[in-house]
């Protein structure tokens, strides 16, 4: 099989997200609310130590400590996927042209002008809360990078507002792609949002770009993430030799924001909000 065909198959049918969509019972929904709230708290705590001079390894240590203090575990730690070695850390730290799955490292000191995404997924009482934010380091982040980070956040929220009970998951990708491409950005294709709950990654796959099908019908009890990765340049990514770190193929900057959502009879809940978080002006 040629490389091209292999890639296409992987993109259209992520093997680890097969199976049926799970619908959570009211008790399970409460457990998801708690896990989501804790994930949001973790990023609020990360915000407090974020400054030039901090290493991504120190960010990881903080996530590990707070997670264990709460009696929770970190889903990324030891996570296995598509033949890569087990993920070695408690969160992902993706700096500048790293799109996602960057591995924290105490030798990787963040500098004024960097942007870094921190992605956490605690498992609390058996349920996953999955969320990420992209942080600006210091005063010297370029205007283009600031705009990219703000627009990636707007892309996430446009995706969230495209979720309608009894609607289709495909509305999410359409909203995100239309917004991002109109501004000249690339929308990453190789990584997607996903159902989550007792398992980290489940059906449905949430695409951040237009898909030919209509996707899954959105019904009460579904929990899934939206996590668009938006590039200043082309959407294409490459995975480094460590088997995890995904970078933009053209070296351009990339930004990502992620929330876990729960759909109920009442509507859509964003489970992983930070303490002071409100949707951006859209
Ligand atoms: N948190 C990531 C996501 O949003 C997945 C990280 S898997 C890891 O789905 F192994 F890299 F941590
Ligand atoms: Co996720
Ligand atoms: Co995540």
Short mmCIF file of C-alpha atoms in Angstrom, two decimals, residues 40-200:
data_model
loop_
_atom_site.label_atom_id
_atom_site.label_comp_id
_atom_site.label_asym_id
_atom_site.label_seq_id
_atom_site.Cartn_x
_atom_site.Cartn_y
_atom_site.Cartn_z
CA UNK A 40 -10.67 23.14 34.01
CA UNK A 41 -9.23 23.73 37.51
CA UNK A 42 -5.96 22.08 36.50
CA UNK A 43 -5.52 24.55 33.65
CA UNK A 44 -6.42 27.45 35.97
CA UNK A 45 -3.56 26.30 38.21
CA UNK A 46 -1.20 25.94 35.23
CA UNK A 47 -2.04 29.55 34.30
CA UNK A 48 -0.68 30.70 37.65
CA UNK A 49 2.85 29.40 37.02
CA UNK A 50 2.96 30.19 33.31
CA UNK A 51 5.79 32.66 32.65
CA UNK A 52 8.98 32.89 30.60
CA UNK A 53 11.61 30.73 32.34
CA UNK A 54 9.26 27.91 33.33
CA UNK A 55 10.00 24.56 31.69
CA UNK A 56 7.37 22.31 30.16
CA UNK A 57 8.60 19.64 32.57
CA UNK A 58 7.63 21.89 35.51
CA UNK A 59 4.15 22.34 34.02
CA UNK A 60 3.88 18.56 33.84
CA UNK A 61 5.01 18.17 37.46
CA UNK A 62 2.29 20.57 38.60
CA UNK A 63 -0.37 18.65 36.68
CA UNK A 64 0.87 15.37 38.13
CA UNK A 65 0.92 16.66 41.72
CA UNK A 66 -2.53 18.26 41.62
CA UNK A 67 -4.03 15.22 39.90
CA UNK A 68 -2.70 12.81 42.49
CA UNK A 69 -3.67 15.12 45.38
CA UNK A 70 -7.22 14.89 44.12
CA UNK A 71 -7.11 11.10 43.99
CA UNK A 72 -7.33 11.18 40.21
CA UNK A 73 -5.01 9.79 37.51
CA UNK A 74 -3.75 11.25 34.22
CA UNK A 75 -5.12 9.61 31.10
CA UNK A 76 -2.12 10.62 28.94
CA UNK A 77 0.39 8.88 31.25
CA UNK A 78 1.20 5.51 29.68
CA UNK A 79 -1.41 6.03 26.96
CA UNK A 80 -0.82 3.87 23.89
CA UNK A 81 -1.86 4.63 20.39
CA UNK A 82 -1.06 3.45 16.86
CA UNK A 83 2.11 1.60 17.81
CA UNK A 84 3.88 4.56 19.42
CA UNK A 85 5.65 4.03 22.76
CA UNK A 86 3.45 4.75 25.80
CA UNK A 87 3.07 8.49 26.37
CA UNK A 88 5.56 9.35 29.13
CA UNK A 89 3.94 12.38 30.81
CA UNK A 90 0.83 13.65 32.56
CA UNK A 91 -0.09 16.33 30.05
CA UNK A 92 0.86 17.41 26.53
CA UNK A 93 2.82 20.65 26.06
CA UNK A 94 2.93 21.82 22.45
CA UNK A 95 5.18 24.82 21.75
CA UNK A 96 5.02 27.08 18.66
CA UNK A 97 5.02 24.82 15.55
CA UNK A 98 4.09 21.77 17.62
CA UNK A 99 0.47 21.03 16.77
CA UNK A 100 -0.31 18.57 19.58
CA UNK A 101 1.07 15.72 21.73
CA UNK A 102 4.27 17.57 22.61
CA UNK A 103 6.14 15.75 25.40
CA UNK A 104 6.99 17.84 28.48
CA UNK A 105 10.72 18.16 29.16
CA UNK A 106 12.51 19.93 32.02
CA UNK A 107 15.15 21.07 29.53
CA UNK A 108 12.52 22.84 27.39
CA UNK A 109 12.40 26.26 29.01
CA UNK A 110 9.68 28.55 27.67
CA UNK A 111 10.82 31.93 26.42
CA UNK A 112 9.22 35.32 26.03
CA UNK A 113 7.47 35.22 22.64
CA UNK A 114 6.59 31.49 22.68
CA UNK A 115 3.07 30.11 22.51
CA UNK A 116 2.33 26.82 24.29
CA UNK A 117 -0.72 24.58 24.40
CA UNK A 118 -1.23 22.61 27.60
CA UNK A 119 -3.63 19.66 27.25
CA UNK A 120 -4.79 17.83 30.39
CA UNK A 121 -7.06 14.80 30.82
CA UNK A 122 -7.60 13.72 34.41
CA UNK A 123 -9.60 10.57 35.12
CA UNK A 124 -11.75 11.26 38.18
CA UNK A 125 -13.91 8.43 39.57
CA UNK A 126 -13.51 6.60 36.27
CA UNK A 127 -14.47 9.48 33.93
CA UNK A 128 -12.36 11.66 31.64
CA UNK A 129 -12.26 15.47 31.48
CA UNK A 130 -10.27 16.59 28.42
CA UNK A 131 -9.34 20.24 27.85
CA UNK A 132 -6.54 22.42 26.53
CA UNK A 133 -5.65 26.09 26.20
CA UNK A 134 -2.90 27.94 24.35
CA UNK A 135 -0.90 30.40 26.46
CA UNK A 136 1.14 33.44 25.39
CA UNK A 137 4.55 33.75 27.05
CA UNK A 138 5.63 37.23 28.07
CA UNK A 139 5.26 40.47 26.16
CA UNK A 140 7.00 39.61 22.91
CA UNK A 141 4.49 37.32 21.21
CA UNK A 142 4.08 38.58 17.64
CA UNK A 143 0.82 40.18 16.59
CA UNK A 144 0.25 37.35 14.10
CA UNK A 145 0.69 34.71 16.79
CA UNK A 146 -1.66 36.53 19.17
CA UNK A 147 -4.27 36.72 16.45
CA UNK A 148 -3.81 33.01 15.66
CA UNK A 149 -4.30 32.03 19.31
CA UNK A 150 -7.39 34.23 19.64
CA UNK A 151 -8.83 32.94 16.37
CA UNK A 152 -8.21 29.28 17.34
CA UNK A 153 -10.23 29.98 20.49
CA UNK A 154 -13.00 31.57 18.43
CA UNK A 155 -12.93 28.50 16.16
CA UNK A 156 -13.53 26.25 19.19
CA UNK A 157 -16.47 28.36 20.35
CA UNK A 158 -17.99 28.56 16.89
CA UNK A 159 -17.81 24.76 16.92
CA UNK A 160 -19.49 24.66 20.33
CA UNK A 161 -22.29 26.95 19.17
CA UNK A 162 -22.80 24.72 16.12
CA UNK A 163 -23.79 21.84 18.43
CA UNK A 164 -27.55 21.57 18.38
CA UNK A 165 -29.47 18.80 20.15
CA UNK A 166 -30.86 16.56 17.38
CA UNK A 167 -28.43 18.23 14.96
CA UNK A 168 -25.44 16.51 13.33
CA UNK A 169 -21.78 16.45 14.32
CA UNK A 170 -20.80 17.58 10.81
CA UNK A 171 -22.07 21.09 11.59
CA UNK A 172 -19.09 21.53 13.93
CA UNK A 173 -16.41 21.03 11.27
CA UNK A 174 -18.25 23.19 8.77
CA UNK A 175 -18.43 26.12 11.19
CA UNK A 176 -14.76 25.80 12.13
CA UNK A 177 -13.38 25.36 8.64
CA UNK A 178 -15.42 28.20 7.13
CA UNK A 179 -14.23 30.60 9.82
CA UNK A 180 -10.57 29.53 9.79
CA UNK A 181 -10.03 29.28 6.05
CA UNK A 182 -11.70 32.65 5.43
CA UNK A 183 -8.85 34.07 7.53
CA UNK A 184 -6.20 32.18 5.60
CA UNK A 185 -5.43 29.55 8.25
CA UNK A 186 -4.96 25.81 7.76
CA UNK A 187 -7.25 23.47 9.72
CA UNK A 188 -5.42 20.31 10.83
CA UNK A 189 -6.98 17.14 9.41
CA UNK A 190 -4.95 14.32 10.98
CA UNK A 191 -6.22 14.82 14.54
CA UNK A 192 -9.83 15.17 15.56
CA UNK A 193 -12.16 15.60 18.50
CA UNK A 194 -13.71 12.48 19.95
CA UNK A 195 -16.31 10.98 22.21
CA UNK A 196 -15.12 10.59 25.80
CA UNK A 197 -16.44 9.19 29.08
CA UNK A 198 -15.21 6.01 30.75
CA UNK A 199 -12.79 5.66 27.82
CA UNK A 200 -10.44 8.46 26.69
#
